[in-house]
XYZ file of C-alpha atoms in Angstrom:
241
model
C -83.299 -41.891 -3.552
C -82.600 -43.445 -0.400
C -80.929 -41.129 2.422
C -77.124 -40.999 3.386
C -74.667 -39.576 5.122
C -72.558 -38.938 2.339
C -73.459 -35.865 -0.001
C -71.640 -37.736 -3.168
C -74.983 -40.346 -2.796
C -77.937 -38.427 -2.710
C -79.481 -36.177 -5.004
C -79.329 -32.390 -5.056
C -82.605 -31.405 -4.423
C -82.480 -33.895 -1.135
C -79.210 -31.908 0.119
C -80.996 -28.472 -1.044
C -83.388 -29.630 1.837
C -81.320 -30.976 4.498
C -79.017 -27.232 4.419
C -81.679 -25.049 3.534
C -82.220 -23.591 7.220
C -78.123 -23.143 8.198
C -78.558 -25.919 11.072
C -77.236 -29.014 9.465
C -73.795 -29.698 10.595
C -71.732 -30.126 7.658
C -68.253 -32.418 7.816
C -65.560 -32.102 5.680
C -62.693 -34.929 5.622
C -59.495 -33.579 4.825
C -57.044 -35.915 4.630
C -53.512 -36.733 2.453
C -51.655 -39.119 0.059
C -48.255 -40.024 1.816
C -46.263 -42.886 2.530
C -47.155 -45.097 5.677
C -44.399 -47.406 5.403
C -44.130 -50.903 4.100
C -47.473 -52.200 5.907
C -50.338 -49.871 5.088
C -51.058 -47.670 1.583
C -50.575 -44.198 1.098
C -54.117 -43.164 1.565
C -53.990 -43.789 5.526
C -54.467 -40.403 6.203
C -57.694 -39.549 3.656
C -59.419 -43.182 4.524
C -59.004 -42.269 8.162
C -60.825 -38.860 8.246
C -63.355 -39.814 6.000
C -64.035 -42.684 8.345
C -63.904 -40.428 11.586
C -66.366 -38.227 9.991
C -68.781 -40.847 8.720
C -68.797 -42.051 12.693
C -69.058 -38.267 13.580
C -72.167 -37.514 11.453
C -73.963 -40.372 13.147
C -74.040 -39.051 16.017
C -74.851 -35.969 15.028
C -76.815 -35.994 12.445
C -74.208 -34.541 10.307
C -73.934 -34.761 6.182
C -70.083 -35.581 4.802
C -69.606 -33.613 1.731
C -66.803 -35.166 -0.733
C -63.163 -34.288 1.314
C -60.055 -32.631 0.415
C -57.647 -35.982 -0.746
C -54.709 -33.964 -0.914
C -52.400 -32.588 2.319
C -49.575 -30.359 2.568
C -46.088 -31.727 2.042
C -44.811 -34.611 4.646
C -42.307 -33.477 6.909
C -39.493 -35.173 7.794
C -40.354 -34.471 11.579
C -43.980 -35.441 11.671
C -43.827 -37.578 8.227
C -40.635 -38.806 7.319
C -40.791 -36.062 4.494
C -41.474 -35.232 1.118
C -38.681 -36.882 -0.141
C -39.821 -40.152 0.141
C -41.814 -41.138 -3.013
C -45.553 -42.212 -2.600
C -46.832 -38.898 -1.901
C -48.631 -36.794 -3.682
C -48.893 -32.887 -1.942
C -50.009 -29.463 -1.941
C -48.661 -26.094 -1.663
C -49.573 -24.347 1.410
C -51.370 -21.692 -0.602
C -52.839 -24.013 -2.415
C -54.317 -25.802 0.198
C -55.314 -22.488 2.127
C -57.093 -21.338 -1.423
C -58.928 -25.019 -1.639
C -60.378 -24.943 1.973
C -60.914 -21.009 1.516
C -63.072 -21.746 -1.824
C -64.705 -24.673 0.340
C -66.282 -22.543 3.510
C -67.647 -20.127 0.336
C -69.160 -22.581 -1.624
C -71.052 -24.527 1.271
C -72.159 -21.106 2.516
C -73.748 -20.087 -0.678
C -75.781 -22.865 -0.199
C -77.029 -21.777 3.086
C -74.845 -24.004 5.614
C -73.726 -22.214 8.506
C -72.214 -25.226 10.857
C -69.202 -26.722 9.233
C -66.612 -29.276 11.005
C -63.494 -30.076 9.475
C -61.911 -32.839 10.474
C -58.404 -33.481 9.831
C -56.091 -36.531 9.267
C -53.042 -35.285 8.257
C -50.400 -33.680 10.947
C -49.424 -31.062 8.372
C -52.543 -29.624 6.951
C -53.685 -27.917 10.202
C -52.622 -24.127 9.932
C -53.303 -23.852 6.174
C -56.492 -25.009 7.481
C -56.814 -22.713 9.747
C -55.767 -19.800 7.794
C -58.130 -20.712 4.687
C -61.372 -21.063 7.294
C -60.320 -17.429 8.973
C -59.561 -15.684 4.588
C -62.998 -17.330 4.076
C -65.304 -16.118 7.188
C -63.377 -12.681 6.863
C -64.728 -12.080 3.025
C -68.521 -13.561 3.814
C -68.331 -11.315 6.744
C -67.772 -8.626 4.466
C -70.987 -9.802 2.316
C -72.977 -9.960 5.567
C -72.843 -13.648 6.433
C -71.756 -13.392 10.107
C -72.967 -16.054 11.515
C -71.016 -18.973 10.773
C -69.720 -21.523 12.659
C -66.700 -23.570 11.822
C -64.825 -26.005 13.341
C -61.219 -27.276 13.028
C -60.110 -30.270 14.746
C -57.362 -33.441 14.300
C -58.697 -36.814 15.700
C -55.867 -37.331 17.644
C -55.898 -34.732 19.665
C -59.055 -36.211 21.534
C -56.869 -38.644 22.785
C -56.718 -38.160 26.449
C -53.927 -38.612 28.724
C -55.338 -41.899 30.404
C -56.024 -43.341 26.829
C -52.655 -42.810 25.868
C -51.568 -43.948 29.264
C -53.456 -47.406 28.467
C -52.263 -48.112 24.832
C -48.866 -46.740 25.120
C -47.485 -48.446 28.230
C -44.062 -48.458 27.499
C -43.807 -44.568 27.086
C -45.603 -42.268 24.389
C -43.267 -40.532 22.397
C -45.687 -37.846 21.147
C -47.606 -37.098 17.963
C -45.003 -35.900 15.782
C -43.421 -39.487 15.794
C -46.405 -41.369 15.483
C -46.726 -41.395 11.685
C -47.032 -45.116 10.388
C -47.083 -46.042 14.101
C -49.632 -47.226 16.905
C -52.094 -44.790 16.699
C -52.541 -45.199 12.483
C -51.978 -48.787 12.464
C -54.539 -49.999 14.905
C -57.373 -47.561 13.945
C -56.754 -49.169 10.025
C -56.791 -52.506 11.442
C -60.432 -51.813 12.799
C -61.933 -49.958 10.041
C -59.676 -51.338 6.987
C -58.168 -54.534 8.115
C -57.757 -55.500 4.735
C -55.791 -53.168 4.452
C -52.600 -53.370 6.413
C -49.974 -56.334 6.182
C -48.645 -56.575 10.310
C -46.187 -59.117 8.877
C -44.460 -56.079 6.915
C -43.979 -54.034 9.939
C -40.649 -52.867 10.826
C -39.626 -53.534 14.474
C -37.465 -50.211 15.211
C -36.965 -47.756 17.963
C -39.222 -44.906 17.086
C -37.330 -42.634 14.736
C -34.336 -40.315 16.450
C -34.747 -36.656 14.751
C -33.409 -33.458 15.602
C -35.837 -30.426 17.236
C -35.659 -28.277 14.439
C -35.715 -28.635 9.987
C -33.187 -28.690 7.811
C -33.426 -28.045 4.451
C -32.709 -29.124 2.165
C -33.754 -32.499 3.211
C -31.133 -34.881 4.485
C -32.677 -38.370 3.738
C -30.659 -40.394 5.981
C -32.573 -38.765 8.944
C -35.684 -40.753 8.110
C -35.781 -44.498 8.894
C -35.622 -46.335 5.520
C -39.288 -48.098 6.571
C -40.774 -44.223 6.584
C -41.928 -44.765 9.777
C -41.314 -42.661 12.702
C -42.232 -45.058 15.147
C -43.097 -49.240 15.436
C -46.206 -50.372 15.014
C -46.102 -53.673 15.874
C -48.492 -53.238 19.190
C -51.099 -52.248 17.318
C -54.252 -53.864 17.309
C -57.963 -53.486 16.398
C -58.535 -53.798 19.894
C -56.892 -50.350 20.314
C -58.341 -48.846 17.613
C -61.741 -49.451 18.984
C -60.737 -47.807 22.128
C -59.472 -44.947 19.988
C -62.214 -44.400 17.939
């Protein structure tokens, strides 16, 4: 069976060989179904990190084992919220208990180096707090020497990058869901894809600096977006990527 970079595509006693001395760096997409407005599908998020992990394990020699599809629940701050149908989420436990399970499994096997590489703005502490649950118990088994890493793809985006694509003022992370940033990474690596003609020319999304719950839909834009994406390009995603 021919080699890959994907874990789903080769056979097990080929990965039994790549892990079986702790130093291959294992990447695990983790990604979510939510709404991207009018222009793009709801798997933005989960064909985006598998993507930026696929590039990542290239130049590292890294393996991509099958990623988490599911994120925690949009919020109306960072998402345009859970509201808004075309999502499909997790709990926060049960996404800490899926990426907890996750680090245990692949160090059973013997991996020891694991990146996880986010695509969804939400997911990040549950993350977080299902890596630290999972290196406390192997600790307590005597596997201390792991290695894991938890990172979102935007936040590699330097200042002069952002300086460069967002001339006209950068309005932050929170707001770019469905916006510049998304849009013209899909148009490079899914241009398929995403319909420019649907996108909604708006000022990016005006939303107070704290929640309110219960949700009050007529916060969020009606397109879902929090900001415009009609500068994006493939152009910019190249530069991005």
């Amino acid at each position: 069976m021919s080699s890959s970079l994907l874990m789903e595509e080769i056979d097990a006693f080929t990965y039994r060989e790549m892990v079986t001395n702790g130093e291959k760096i294992i990447i695990v997409p983790v990604g979510a179904i939510e709404q991207h407005g009018p222009h793009m599908p709801v798997g933005v998020d989960a064909m985006l990190s598998k993507a930026l992990s696929l590039s990542l394990a290239e130049k590292v020699n890294g393996l991509v084992v099958p990623g988490i599809t599911f994120g925690y629940k949009s919020q109306q701050r960072s998402g345009g919220g859970y509201h808004l149908a075309g999502g499909l989420f997790m709990t926060g436990m049960t996404l800490i208990n899926h990426v907890k399970e996750l680090v245990i499994e692949l160090a059973s096997h013997g991996n020891r180096k694991i990146v996880f590489c986010n695509g969804h703005y939400e997911n990040y502490q549950f993350m977080f707090e299902g890596i630290d649950e999972a290196l406390r118990l192997l600790k307590m088994q005597g596997i201390d020497n792991m290695k894991v890493l938890l990172l979102s793809y935007w936040d590699f985006v330097d200042d002069k990058t952002i300086d460069k694509l967002y001339p006209n003022g950068f309005t932050g992370w929170g707001l770019e869901h469905g916006g510049g940033l998304e849009t013209s990474l899909m148009l490079l690596l899914y241009p398929e894809k995403v319909d420019m003609s649907k996108v909604v020319k708006a000022d990016p999304a005006s939303l107070p600096n704290y929640d309110i719950l219960p949700i009050q839909p007529e916060l969020t834009p009606d397109s879902g977006c929090l900001s415009c994406a009609i500068e994006a390009s493939s152009e910019k995603g190249e530069i991005l990527l």
